[in-house]
mmCIF file of N, CA and C in Angstrom:
data_model
loop_
_atom_site.group_PDB
_atom_site.id
_atom_site.type_symbol
_atom_site.label_atom_id
_atom_site.label_comp_id
_atom_site.label_asym_id
_atom_site.label_seq_id
_atom_site.Cartn_x
_atom_site.Cartn_y
_atom_site.Cartn_z
ATOM 1 N N MET A 1 -2.798 -108.398 34.696
ATOM 2 C CA MET A 1 -3.328 -109.527 33.968
ATOM 3 C C MET A 1 -4.785 -109.250 33.640
ATOM 4 N N SER A 2 -5.173 -109.355 32.376
ATOM 5 C CA SER A 2 -6.551 -109.088 31.997
ATOM 6 C C SER A 2 -7.411 -110.329 32.225
ATOM 7 N N LYS A 3 -8.665 -110.046 32.470
ATOM 8 C CA LYS A 3 -9.603 -111.129 32.754
ATOM 9 C C LYS A 3 -10.476 -111.382 31.535
ATOM 10 N N THR A 4 -10.879 -112.619 31.352
ATOM 11 C CA THR A 4 -11.833 -112.928 30.291
ATOM 12 C C THR A 4 -13.222 -112.647 30.820
ATOM 13 N N LYS A 5 -14.220 -112.710 29.940
ATOM 14 C CA LYS A 5 -15.588 -112.437 30.361
ATOM 15 C C LYS A 5 -16.051 -113.387 31.459
ATOM 16 N N GLU A 6 -15.589 -114.590 31.440
ATOM 17 C CA GLU A 6 -15.997 -115.557 32.447
ATOM 18 C C GLU A 6 -15.392 -115.230 33.812
ATOM 19 N N GLU A 7 -14.241 -114.584 33.806
ATOM 20 C CA GLU A 7 -13.548 -114.304 35.056
ATOM 21 C C GLU A 7 -14.010 -112.997 35.715
ATOM 22 N N VAL A 8 -14.824 -112.216 35.017
ATOM 23 C CA VAL A 8 -15.286 -110.954 35.568
ATOM 24 C C VAL A 8 -16.343 -111.235 36.624
ATOM 25 N N LYS A 9 -16.135 -110.708 37.816
ATOM 26 C CA LYS A 9 -17.063 -110.917 38.917
ATOM 27 C C LYS A 9 -18.144 -109.854 38.884
ATOM 28 N N LEU A 10 -19.193 -110.096 39.620
ATOM 29 C CA LEU A 10 -20.304 -109.157 39.705
ATOM 30 C C LEU A 10 -19.797 -107.817 40.237
ATOM 31 N N GLY A 11 -20.175 -106.740 39.597
ATOM 32 C CA GLY A 11 -19.766 -105.417 40.008
ATOM 33 C C GLY A 11 -18.540 -104.893 39.290
ATOM 34 N N GLU A 12 -17.833 -105.712 38.563
ATOM 35 C CA GLU A 12 -16.667 -105.252 37.815
ATOM 36 C C GLU A 12 -17.066 -104.956 36.377
ATOM 37 N N SER A 13 -16.299 -104.143 35.729
ATOM 38 C CA SER A 13 -16.582 -103.765 34.358
ATOM 39 C C SER A 13 -16.217 -104.896 33.406
ATOM 40 N N ALA A 14 -17.133 -105.211 32.499
ATOM 41 C CA ALA A 14 -16.862 -106.237 31.496
ATOM 42 C C ALA A 14 -16.051 -105.660 30.344
ATOM 43 N N VAL A 15 -15.992 -104.323 30.264
ATOM 44 C CA VAL A 15 -15.243 -103.662 29.206
ATOM 45 C C VAL A 15 -13.835 -103.412 29.730
ATOM 46 N N PRO A 16 -12.828 -103.865 29.028
ATOM 47 C CA PRO A 16 -11.470 -103.612 29.510
ATOM 48 C C PRO A 16 -11.161 -102.121 29.469
ATOM 49 N N LEU A 17 -10.561 -101.637 30.519
ATOM 50 C CA LEU A 17 -10.222 -100.227 30.597
ATOM 51 C C LEU A 17 -8.850 -99.991 29.980
ATOM 52 N N ASP A 18 -8.799 -99.031 29.071
ATOM 53 C CA ASP A 18 -7.547 -98.687 28.417
ATOM 54 C C ASP A 18 -7.209 -97.267 28.844
ATOM 55 N N ASN A 19 -6.133 -97.093 29.518
ATOM 56 C CA ASN A 19 -5.749 -95.778 30.012
ATOM 57 C C ASN A 19 -4.761 -95.066 29.099
ATOM 58 N N GLY A 20 -4.557 -95.575 27.912
ATOM 59 C CA GLY A 20 -3.626 -94.955 26.981
ATOM 60 C C GLY A 20 -4.234 -93.762 26.270
ATOM 61 N N TRP A 21 -3.374 -92.866 25.805
ATOM 62 C CA TRP A 21 -3.813 -91.713 25.042
ATOM 63 C C TRP A 21 -3.916 -92.112 23.581
ATOM 64 N N THR A 22 -5.133 -92.258 23.101
ATOM 65 C CA THR A 22 -5.345 -92.587 21.701
ATOM 66 C C THR A 22 -5.821 -91.340 20.965
ATOM 67 N N ALA A 23 -5.713 -91.361 19.647
ATOM 68 C CA ALA A 23 -6.100 -90.201 18.842
ATOM 69 C C ALA A 23 -7.567 -89.803 19.051
ATOM 70 N N PRO A 24 -8.534 -90.743 19.082
ATOM 71 C CA PRO A 24 -9.917 -90.316 19.323
ATOM 72 C C PRO A 24 -10.108 -89.666 20.695
ATOM 73 N N ARG A 25 -9.419 -90.162 21.698
ATOM 74 C CA ARG A 25 -9.553 -89.555 23.030
ATOM 75 C C ARG A 25 -9.012 -88.127 23.034
ATOM 76 N N VAL A 26 -7.902 -87.934 22.412
ATOM 77 C CA VAL A 26 -7.321 -86.596 22.341
ATOM 78 C C VAL A 26 -8.247 -85.675 21.544
ATOM 79 N N ALA A 27 -8.824 -86.173 20.466
ATOM 80 C CA ALA A 27 -9.741 -85.366 19.655
ATOM 81 C C ALA A 27 -10.974 -84.963 20.453
ATOM 82 N N TYR A 28 -11.519 -85.880 21.237
ATOM 83 C CA TYR A 28 -12.675 -85.538 22.067
ATOM 84 C C TYR A 28 -12.297 -84.506 23.124
ATOM 85 N N CYS A 29 -11.125 -84.625 23.685
ATOM 86 C CA CYS A 29 -10.677 -83.653 24.685
ATOM 87 C C CYS A 29 -10.528 -82.270 24.062
ATOM 88 N N ILE A 30 -9.925 -82.205 22.896
ATOM 89 C CA ILE A 30 -9.729 -80.922 22.228
ATOM 90 C C ILE A 30 -11.067 -80.316 21.829
ATOM 91 N N ALA A 31 -11.979 -81.138 21.334
ATOM 92 C CA ALA A 31 -13.302 -80.630 20.960
ATOM 93 C C ALA A 31 -14.046 -80.108 22.176
ATOM 94 N N ASN A 32 -13.837 -80.719 23.320
ATOM 95 C CA ASN A 32 -14.504 -80.270 24.532
ATOM 96 C C ASN A 32 -13.987 -78.915 24.992
ATOM 97 N N LEU A 33 -12.766 -78.551 24.620
ATOM 98 C CA LEU A 33 -12.226 -77.250 24.979
ATOM 99 C C LEU A 33 -13.001 -76.110 24.325
ATOM 100 N N SER A 34 -13.701 -76.396 23.237
ATOM 101 C CA SER A 34 -14.457 -75.351 22.562
ATOM 102 C C SER A 34 -15.607 -74.846 23.422
ATOM 103 N N ARG A 35 -16.005 -75.605 24.406
ATOM 104 C CA ARG A 35 -17.093 -75.188 25.293
ATOM 105 C C ARG A 35 -16.579 -74.631 26.613
ATOM 106 N N ILE A 36 -15.344 -74.165 26.624
ATOM 107 C CA ILE A 36 -14.778 -73.638 27.852
ATOM 108 C C ILE A 36 -15.554 -72.407 28.319
ATOM 109 N N ASP A 37 -16.125 -71.646 27.379
ATOM 110 C CA ASP A 37 -16.929 -70.497 27.772
ATOM 111 C C ASP A 37 -18.129 -70.923 28.598
ATOM 112 N N LEU A 38 -18.740 -72.039 28.239
ATOM 113 C CA LEU A 38 -19.880 -72.547 28.998
ATOM 114 C C LEU A 38 -19.475 -72.894 30.419
ATOM 115 N N TYR A 39 -18.345 -73.568 30.569
ATOM 116 C CA TYR A 39 -17.894 -73.966 31.898
ATOM 117 C C TYR A 39 -17.526 -72.750 32.731
ATOM 118 N N LEU A 40 -16.852 -71.791 32.137
ATOM 119 C CA LEU A 40 -16.479 -70.598 32.881
ATOM 120 C C LEU A 40 -17.704 -69.802 33.297
ATOM 121 N N GLN A 41 -18.684 -69.706 32.408
ATOM 122 C CA GLN A 41 -19.905 -69.003 32.769
ATOM 123 C C GLN A 41 -20.650 -69.730 33.868
ATOM 124 N N THR A 42 -20.695 -71.052 33.798
ATOM 125 C CA THR A 42 -21.437 -71.821 34.776
ATOM 126 C C THR A 42 -20.839 -71.683 36.172
ATOM 127 N N TYR A 43 -19.532 -71.756 36.278
ATOM 128 C CA TYR A 43 -18.904 -71.798 37.589
ATOM 129 C C TYR A 43 -18.408 -70.445 38.091
ATOM 130 N N PHE A 44 -18.070 -69.540 37.202
ATOM 131 C CA PHE A 44 -17.428 -68.312 37.642
ATOM 132 C C PHE A 44 -18.202 -67.040 37.333
ATOM 133 N N LEU A 45 -19.324 -67.128 36.643
ATOM 134 C CA LEU A 45 -20.039 -65.912 36.269
ATOM 135 C C LEU A 45 -20.606 -65.186 37.487
ATOM 136 N N ALA A 46 -21.303 -65.898 38.352
ATOM 137 C CA ALA A 46 -21.897 -65.253 39.531
ATOM 138 C C ALA A 46 -20.824 -64.676 40.456
ATOM 139 N N PRO A 47 -19.782 -65.444 40.827
ATOM 140 C CA PRO A 47 -18.750 -64.827 41.676
ATOM 141 C C PRO A 47 -18.047 -63.636 41.007
ATOM 142 N N TYR A 48 -17.861 -63.726 39.694
ATOM 143 C CA TYR A 48 -17.221 -62.616 38.987
ATOM 144 C C TYR A 48 -18.099 -61.366 39.054
ATOM 145 N N LEU A 49 -19.383 -61.529 38.762
ATOM 146 C CA LEU A 49 -20.280 -60.375 38.776
ATOM 147 C C LEU A 49 -20.437 -59.810 40.182
ATOM 148 N N LEU A 50 -20.470 -60.663 41.183
ATOM 149 C CA LEU A 50 -20.651 -60.206 42.560
ATOM 150 C C LEU A 50 -19.380 -59.591 43.135
ATOM 151 N N ASP A 51 -18.267 -60.299 43.040
ATOM 152 C CA ASP A 51 -17.046 -59.895 43.736
ATOM 153 C C ASP A 51 -16.164 -58.939 42.938
ATOM 154 N N VAL A 52 -16.046 -59.168 41.654
ATOM 155 C CA VAL A 52 -15.136 -58.345 40.847
ATOM 156 C C VAL A 52 -15.852 -57.119 40.288
ATOM 157 N N VAL A 53 -17.000 -57.351 39.659
ATOM 158 C CA VAL A 53 -17.734 -56.245 39.036
ATOM 159 C C VAL A 53 -18.448 -55.407 40.094
ATOM 160 N N GLY A 54 -18.942 -56.055 41.148
ATOM 161 C CA GLY A 54 -19.658 -55.337 42.190
ATOM 162 C C GLY A 54 -21.146 -55.200 41.928
ATOM 163 N N LEU A 55 -21.687 -56.066 41.097
ATOM 164 C CA LEU A 55 -23.121 -56.053 40.822
ATOM 165 C C LEU A 55 -23.873 -56.579 42.042
ATOM 166 N N LYS A 56 -24.996 -55.977 42.362
ATOM 167 C CA LYS A 56 -25.774 -56.389 43.528
ATOM 168 C C LYS A 56 -26.301 -57.811 43.345
ATOM 169 N N PRO A 57 -26.454 -58.559 44.436
ATOM 170 C CA PRO A 57 -26.912 -59.954 44.336
ATOM 171 C C PRO A 57 -28.261 -60.118 43.646
ATOM 172 N N GLY A 58 -29.184 -59.224 43.880
ATOM 173 C CA GLY A 58 -30.489 -59.316 43.221
ATOM 174 C C GLY A 58 -30.388 -59.163 41.716
ATOM 175 N N LEU A 59 -29.566 -58.235 41.282
ATOM 176 C CA LEU A 59 -29.371 -58.027 39.839
ATOM 177 C C LEU A 59 -28.597 -59.183 39.218
ATOM 178 N N THR A 60 -27.634 -59.731 39.964
ATOM 179 C CA THR A 60 -26.883 -60.882 39.457
ATOM 180 C C THR A 60 -27.811 -62.077 39.275
ATOM 181 N N GLY A 61 -28.663 -62.346 40.250
ATOM 182 C CA GLY A 61 -29.625 -63.446 40.134
ATOM 183 C C GLY A 61 -30.591 -63.235 38.989
ATOM 184 N N THR A 62 -31.057 -61.995 38.825
ATOM 185 C CA THR A 62 -31.965 -61.681 37.718
ATOM 186 C C THR A 62 -31.272 -61.891 36.379
ATOM 187 N N LEU A 63 -30.017 -61.466 36.280
ATOM 188 C CA LEU A 63 -29.257 -61.648 35.049
ATOM 189 C C LEU A 63 -29.121 -63.125 34.705
ATOM 190 N N LEU A 64 -28.796 -63.944 35.694
ATOM 191 C CA LEU A 64 -28.647 -65.383 35.447
ATOM 192 C C LEU A 64 -29.980 -66.026 35.081
ATOM 193 N N LEU A 65 -31.062 -65.569 35.695
ATOM 194 C CA LEU A 65 -32.388 -66.104 35.364
ATOM 195 C C LEU A 65 -32.782 -65.741 33.933
ATOM 196 N N VAL A 66 -32.586 -64.486 33.574
ATOM 197 C CA VAL A 66 -32.927 -64.048 32.211
ATOM 198 C C VAL A 66 -32.076 -64.802 31.193
ATOM 199 N N LYS A 67 -30.801 -65.029 31.507
ATOM 200 C CA LYS A 67 -29.918 -65.785 30.614
ATOM 201 C C LYS A 67 -30.460 -67.191 30.383
ATOM 202 N N GLN A 68 -30.891 -67.872 31.436
ATOM 203 C CA GLN A 68 -31.399 -69.238 31.293
ATOM 204 C C GLN A 68 -32.713 -69.268 30.514
ATOM 205 N N ILE A 69 -33.589 -68.320 30.776
ATOM 206 C CA ILE A 69 -34.865 -68.262 30.036
ATOM 207 C C ILE A 69 -34.599 -67.970 28.567
ATOM 208 N N PHE A 70 -33.720 -67.012 28.300
ATOM 209 C CA PHE A 70 -33.354 -66.685 26.915
ATOM 210 C C PHE A 70 -32.736 -67.888 26.212
ATOM 211 N N ASP A 71 -31.882 -68.615 26.927
ATOM 212 C CA ASP A 71 -31.239 -69.799 26.366
ATOM 213 C C ASP A 71 -32.272 -70.875 26.036
ATOM 214 N N ALA A 72 -33.267 -71.040 26.894
ATOM 215 C CA ALA A 72 -34.307 -72.044 26.651
ATOM 216 C C ALA A 72 -35.147 -71.696 25.429
ATOM 217 N N ILE A 73 -35.289 -70.428 25.140
ATOM 218 C CA ILE A 73 -36.075 -70.007 23.973
ATOM 219 C C ILE A 73 -35.222 -69.993 22.709
ATOM 220 N N SER A 74 -33.978 -69.500 22.826
ATOM 221 C CA SER A 74 -33.157 -69.320 21.630
ATOM 222 C C SER A 74 -32.581 -70.630 21.096
ATOM 223 N N ASP A 75 -32.278 -71.586 21.955
ATOM 224 C CA ASP A 75 -31.682 -72.840 21.478
ATOM 225 C C ASP A 75 -32.549 -73.578 20.463
ATOM 226 N N PRO A 76 -33.849 -73.778 20.728
ATOM 227 C CA PRO A 76 -34.667 -74.444 19.699
ATOM 228 C C PRO A 76 -34.800 -73.618 18.414
ATOM 229 N N LEU A 77 -34.851 -72.296 18.554
ATOM 230 C CA LEU A 77 -34.954 -71.455 17.358
ATOM 231 C C LEU A 77 -33.689 -71.534 16.506
ATOM 232 N N ILE A 78 -32.542 -71.453 17.141
ATOM 233 C CA ILE A 78 -31.278 -71.573 16.417
ATOM 234 C C ILE A 78 -31.143 -72.975 15.829
ATOM 235 N N GLY A 79 -31.561 -73.987 16.569
ATOM 236 C CA GLY A 79 -31.517 -75.361 16.062
ATOM 237 C C GLY A 79 -32.387 -75.538 14.834
ATOM 238 N N HIS A 80 -33.592 -74.956 14.857
ATOM 239 C CA HIS A 80 -34.488 -75.041 13.699
ATOM 240 C C HIS A 80 -33.885 -74.292 12.507
ATOM 241 N N LEU A 81 -33.323 -73.118 12.773
ATOM 242 C CA LEU A 81 -32.678 -72.351 11.702
ATOM 243 C C LEU A 81 -31.523 -73.141 11.102
ATOM 244 N N SER A 82 -30.727 -73.758 11.955
ATOM 245 C CA SER A 82 -29.593 -74.550 11.489
ATOM 246 C C SER A 82 -30.051 -75.784 10.713
ATOM 247 N N ASP A 83 -31.091 -76.431 11.179
ATOM 248 C CA ASP A 83 -31.600 -77.615 10.495
ATOM 249 C C ASP A 83 -32.165 -77.300 9.114
ATOM 250 N N SER A 84 -32.739 -76.106 8.964
ATOM 251 C CA SER A 84 -33.366 -75.765 7.687
ATOM 252 C C SER A 84 -32.414 -75.033 6.730
ATOM 253 N N THR A 85 -31.193 -74.812 7.142
ATOM 254 C CA THR A 85 -30.211 -74.132 6.282
ATOM 255 C C THR A 85 -29.663 -75.089 5.238
ATOM 256 N N ARG A 86 -29.629 -74.633 4.007
ATOM 257 C CA ARG A 86 -29.041 -75.395 2.910
ATOM 258 C C ARG A 86 -27.986 -74.515 2.264
ATOM 259 N N SER A 87 -26.764 -74.945 2.329
ATOM 260 C CA SER A 87 -25.690 -74.183 1.686
ATOM 261 C C SER A 87 -24.667 -75.151 1.111
ATOM 262 N N ALA A 88 -23.765 -74.629 0.340
ATOM 263 C CA ALA A 88 -22.723 -75.465 -0.264
ATOM 264 C C ALA A 88 -21.775 -76.029 0.793
ATOM 265 N N TYR A 89 -21.736 -75.377 1.954
ATOM 266 C CA TYR A 89 -20.841 -75.820 3.027
ATOM 267 C C TYR A 89 -21.527 -76.738 4.042
ATOM 268 N N GLY A 90 -22.813 -76.981 3.862
ATOM 269 C CA GLY A 90 -23.538 -77.830 4.794
ATOM 270 C C GLY A 90 -24.470 -77.007 5.671
ATOM 271 N N ARG A 91 -25.107 -77.687 6.603
ATOM 272 C CA ARG A 91 -26.080 -77.010 7.450
ATOM 273 C C ARG A 91 -25.434 -76.260 8.610
ATOM 274 N N ARG A 92 -24.390 -76.797 9.178
ATOM 275 C CA ARG A 92 -23.834 -76.244 10.411
ATOM 276 C C ARG A 92 -22.585 -75.369 10.184
ATOM 277 N N ARG A 93 -21.803 -75.672 9.192
ATOM 278 C CA ARG A 93 -20.519 -74.998 9.014
ATOM 279 C C ARG A 93 -20.619 -73.481 8.854
ATOM 280 N N PRO A 94 -21.584 -72.940 8.113
ATOM 281 C CA PRO A 94 -21.653 -71.471 8.029
ATOM 282 C C PRO A 94 -21.833 -70.823 9.401
ATOM 283 N N TYR A 95 -22.631 -71.440 10.248
ATOM 284 C CA TYR A 95 -22.858 -70.887 11.581
ATOM 285 C C TYR A 95 -21.608 -71.025 12.451
ATOM 286 N N ILE A 96 -20.906 -72.104 12.299
ATOM 287 C CA ILE A 96 -19.664 -72.290 13.055
ATOM 288 C C ILE A 96 -18.640 -71.245 12.634
ATOM 289 N N PHE A 97 -18.496 -71.044 11.321
ATOM 290 C CA PHE A 97 -17.512 -70.087 10.824
ATOM 291 C C PHE A 97 -17.885 -68.649 11.190
ATOM 292 N N LEU A 98 -19.178 -68.340 11.192
ATOM 293 C CA LEU A 98 -19.609 -66.989 11.555
ATOM 294 C C LEU A 98 -19.556 -66.749 13.060
ATOM 295 N N SER A 99 -19.856 -67.774 13.834
ATOM 296 C CA SER A 99 -19.940 -67.557 15.275
ATOM 297 C C SER A 99 -18.587 -67.586 15.969
ATOM 298 N N ALA A 100 -17.590 -68.227 15.383
ATOM 299 C CA ALA A 100 -16.288 -68.326 16.046
ATOM 300 C C ALA A 100 -15.658 -66.952 16.307
ATOM 301 N N PRO A 101 -15.502 -66.086 15.297
ATOM 302 C CA PRO A 101 -14.920 -64.770 15.599
ATOM 303 C C PRO A 101 -15.839 -63.924 16.475
ATOM 304 N N LEU A 102 -17.135 -64.060 16.279
ATOM 305 C CA LEU A 102 -18.091 -63.328 17.113
ATOM 306 C C LEU A 102 -17.960 -63.755 18.573
ATOM 307 N N LEU A 103 -17.840 -65.047 18.793
ATOM 308 C CA LEU A 103 -17.709 -65.578 20.142
ATOM 309 C C LEU A 103 -16.441 -65.058 20.814
ATOM 310 N N TRP A 104 -15.325 -65.100 20.107
ATOM 311 C CA TRP A 104 -14.074 -64.623 20.693
ATOM 312 C C TRP A 104 -14.112 -63.124 20.963
ATOM 313 N N GLY A 105 -14.686 -62.362 20.057
ATOM 314 C CA GLY A 105 -14.797 -60.922 20.276
ATOM 315 C C GLY A 105 -15.677 -60.584 21.467
ATOM 316 N N LEU A 106 -16.812 -61.244 21.555
ATOM 317 C CA LEU A 106 -17.711 -61.023 22.695
ATOM 318 C C LEU A 106 -17.073 -61.473 23.993
ATOM 319 N N TRP A 107 -16.326 -62.560 23.922
ATOM 320 C CA TRP A 107 -15.663 -63.080 25.111
ATOM 321 C C TRP A 107 -14.665 -62.041 25.660
ATOM 322 N N LEU A 108 -13.929 -61.388 24.765
ATOM 323 C CA LEU A 108 -12.985 -60.351 25.194
ATOM 324 C C LEU A 108 -13.714 -59.129 25.739
ATOM 325 N N ILE A 109 -14.791 -58.726 25.081
ATOM 326 C CA ILE A 109 -15.569 -57.570 25.538
ATOM 327 C C ILE A 109 -16.188 -57.835 26.903
ATOM 328 N N PHE A 110 -16.594 -59.067 27.143
ATOM 329 C CA PHE A 110 -17.236 -59.407 28.417
ATOM 330 C C PHE A 110 -16.304 -59.155 29.597
ATOM 331 N N TRP A 111 -15.024 -59.457 29.458
ATOM 332 C CA TRP A 111 -14.087 -59.351 30.573
ATOM 333 C C TRP A 111 -13.458 -57.969 30.713
ATOM 334 N N LEU A 112 -13.852 -57.021 29.862
ATOM 335 C CA LEU A 112 -13.343 -55.657 29.993
ATOM 336 C C LEU A 112 -13.837 -55.034 31.294
ATOM 337 N N ASP A 113 -12.982 -54.249 31.892
ATOM 338 C CA ASP A 113 -13.387 -53.520 33.089
ATOM 339 C C ASP A 113 -14.004 -52.203 32.643
ATOM 340 N N VAL A 114 -15.297 -52.079 32.828
ATOM 341 C CA VAL A 114 -16.027 -50.904 32.373
ATOM 342 C C VAL A 114 -16.108 -49.928 33.543
ATOM 343 N N VAL A 115 -15.022 -49.189 33.743
ATOM 344 C CA VAL A 115 -14.880 -48.327 34.911
ATOM 345 C C VAL A 115 -15.962 -47.259 34.959
ATOM 346 N N GLN A 116 -16.322 -46.713 33.825
ATOM 347 C CA GLN A 116 -17.296 -45.627 33.803
ATOM 348 C C GLN A 116 -18.700 -46.089 34.205
ATOM 349 N N LEU A 117 -18.951 -47.389 34.242
ATOM 350 C CA LEU A 117 -20.275 -47.890 34.619
ATOM 351 C C LEU A 117 -20.356 -48.334 36.081
ATOM 352 N N HIS A 118 -19.272 -48.304 36.816
ATOM 353 C CA HIS A 118 -19.255 -48.851 38.168
ATOM 354 C C HIS A 118 -20.182 -48.126 39.138
ATOM 355 N N ASP A 119 -20.488 -46.878 38.888
ATOM 356 C CA ASP A 119 -21.363 -46.136 39.801
ATOM 357 C C ASP A 119 -22.837 -46.455 39.587
ATOM 358 N N ASP A 120 -23.196 -46.890 38.409
ATOM 359 C CA ASP A 120 -24.602 -47.130 38.077
ATOM 360 C C ASP A 120 -24.860 -48.631 37.939
ATOM 361 N N GLN A 121 -25.581 -49.208 38.884
ATOM 362 C CA GLN A 121 -25.854 -50.643 38.890
ATOM 363 C C GLN A 121 -26.687 -51.083 37.687
ATOM 364 N N MET A 122 -27.645 -50.267 37.283
ATOM 365 C CA MET A 122 -28.498 -50.647 36.152
ATOM 366 C C MET A 122 -27.718 -50.642 34.835
ATOM 367 N N SER A 123 -26.760 -49.739 34.692
ATOM 368 C CA SER A 123 -25.922 -49.734 33.485
ATOM 369 C C SER A 123 -25.027 -50.966 33.449
ATOM 370 N N LEU A 124 -24.456 -51.327 34.613
ATOM 371 C CA LEU A 124 -23.672 -52.558 34.680
ATOM 372 C C LEU A 124 -24.532 -53.764 34.342
ATOM 373 N N PHE A 125 -25.731 -53.802 34.901
ATOM 374 C CA PHE A 125 -26.654 -54.906 34.631
ATOM 375 C C PHE A 125 -26.950 -54.999 33.143
ATOM 376 N N ALA A 126 -27.266 -53.872 32.517
ATOM 377 C CA ALA A 126 -27.599 -53.861 31.083
ATOM 378 C C ALA A 126 -26.399 -54.288 30.247
ATOM 379 N N TYR A 127 -25.210 -53.798 30.575
ATOM 380 C CA TYR A 127 -24.002 -54.147 29.826
ATOM 381 C C TYR A 127 -23.754 -55.647 29.884
ATOM 382 N N TYR A 128 -23.754 -56.212 31.086
ATOM 383 C CA TYR A 128 -23.452 -57.636 31.223
ATOM 384 C C TYR A 128 -24.606 -58.512 30.736
ATOM 385 N N LEU A 129 -25.831 -58.020 30.811
ATOM 386 C CA LEU A 129 -26.953 -58.779 30.262
ATOM 387 C C LEU A 129 -26.822 -58.899 28.750
ATOM 388 N N VAL A 130 -26.514 -57.810 28.073
ATOM 389 C CA VAL A 130 -26.340 -57.849 26.619
ATOM 390 C C VAL A 130 -25.165 -58.773 26.252
ATOM 391 N N CYS A 131 -24.068 -58.656 26.994
ATOM 392 C CA CYS A 131 -22.911 -59.521 26.718
ATOM 393 C C CYS A 131 -23.270 -61.004 26.894
ATOM 394 N N VAL A 132 -23.935 -61.327 27.994
ATOM 395 C CA VAL A 132 -24.261 -62.729 28.277
ATOM 396 C C VAL A 132 -25.258 -63.263 27.254
ATOM 397 N N LEU A 133 -26.258 -62.471 26.878
ATOM 398 C CA LEU A 133 -27.242 -62.939 25.899
ATOM 399 C C LEU A 133 -26.606 -63.131 24.526
ATOM 400 N N MET A 134 -25.715 -62.230 24.152
ATOM 401 C CA MET A 134 -25.050 -62.398 22.857
ATOM 402 C C MET A 134 -24.090 -63.596 22.877
ATOM 403 N N LEU A 135 -23.419 -63.820 24.005
ATOM 404 C CA LEU A 135 -22.570 -65.008 24.126
ATOM 405 C C LEU A 135 -23.404 -66.286 24.062
ATOM 406 N N THR A 136 -24.607 -66.225 24.602
ATOM 407 C CA THR A 136 -25.493 -67.390 24.566
ATOM 408 C C THR A 136 -25.888 -67.731 23.137
ATOM 409 N N VAL A 137 -26.142 -66.739 22.320
ATOM 410 C CA VAL A 137 -26.526 -66.978 20.927
ATOM 411 C C VAL A 137 -25.320 -67.374 20.085
ATOM 412 N N ALA A 138 -24.166 -66.751 20.367
ATOM 413 C CA ALA A 138 -22.965 -67.046 19.574
ATOM 414 C C ALA A 138 -22.525 -68.454 19.856
#
């Protein structure tokens, strides 16, 4: 039984909760899947680099720090570039269309097992640093 605004007690939501699957909810969920790379990098990048790749903890921490600093610098620059772009397709669409295949290609390259680099920690660091920085821009 739903309550009217007068019947809502302190601490309860005045907005009725709808648990049904509506088209806008599904659209937001699907759009959120496009950032799955961000979630995977956030939660699984360090364990992957440490446990699977075998990168030393100091180099893994340095890689993550450089990634965050690079992201803090590149995001405003890319945003300014996107804001000042004028094309027949709009400001954002050319970048979306160009970055989608680049993102998927880089994503596949990132998860490759680079067996020939396993003996050299600095080569592994450089390989994954370039991959992570390019994924950050894409």
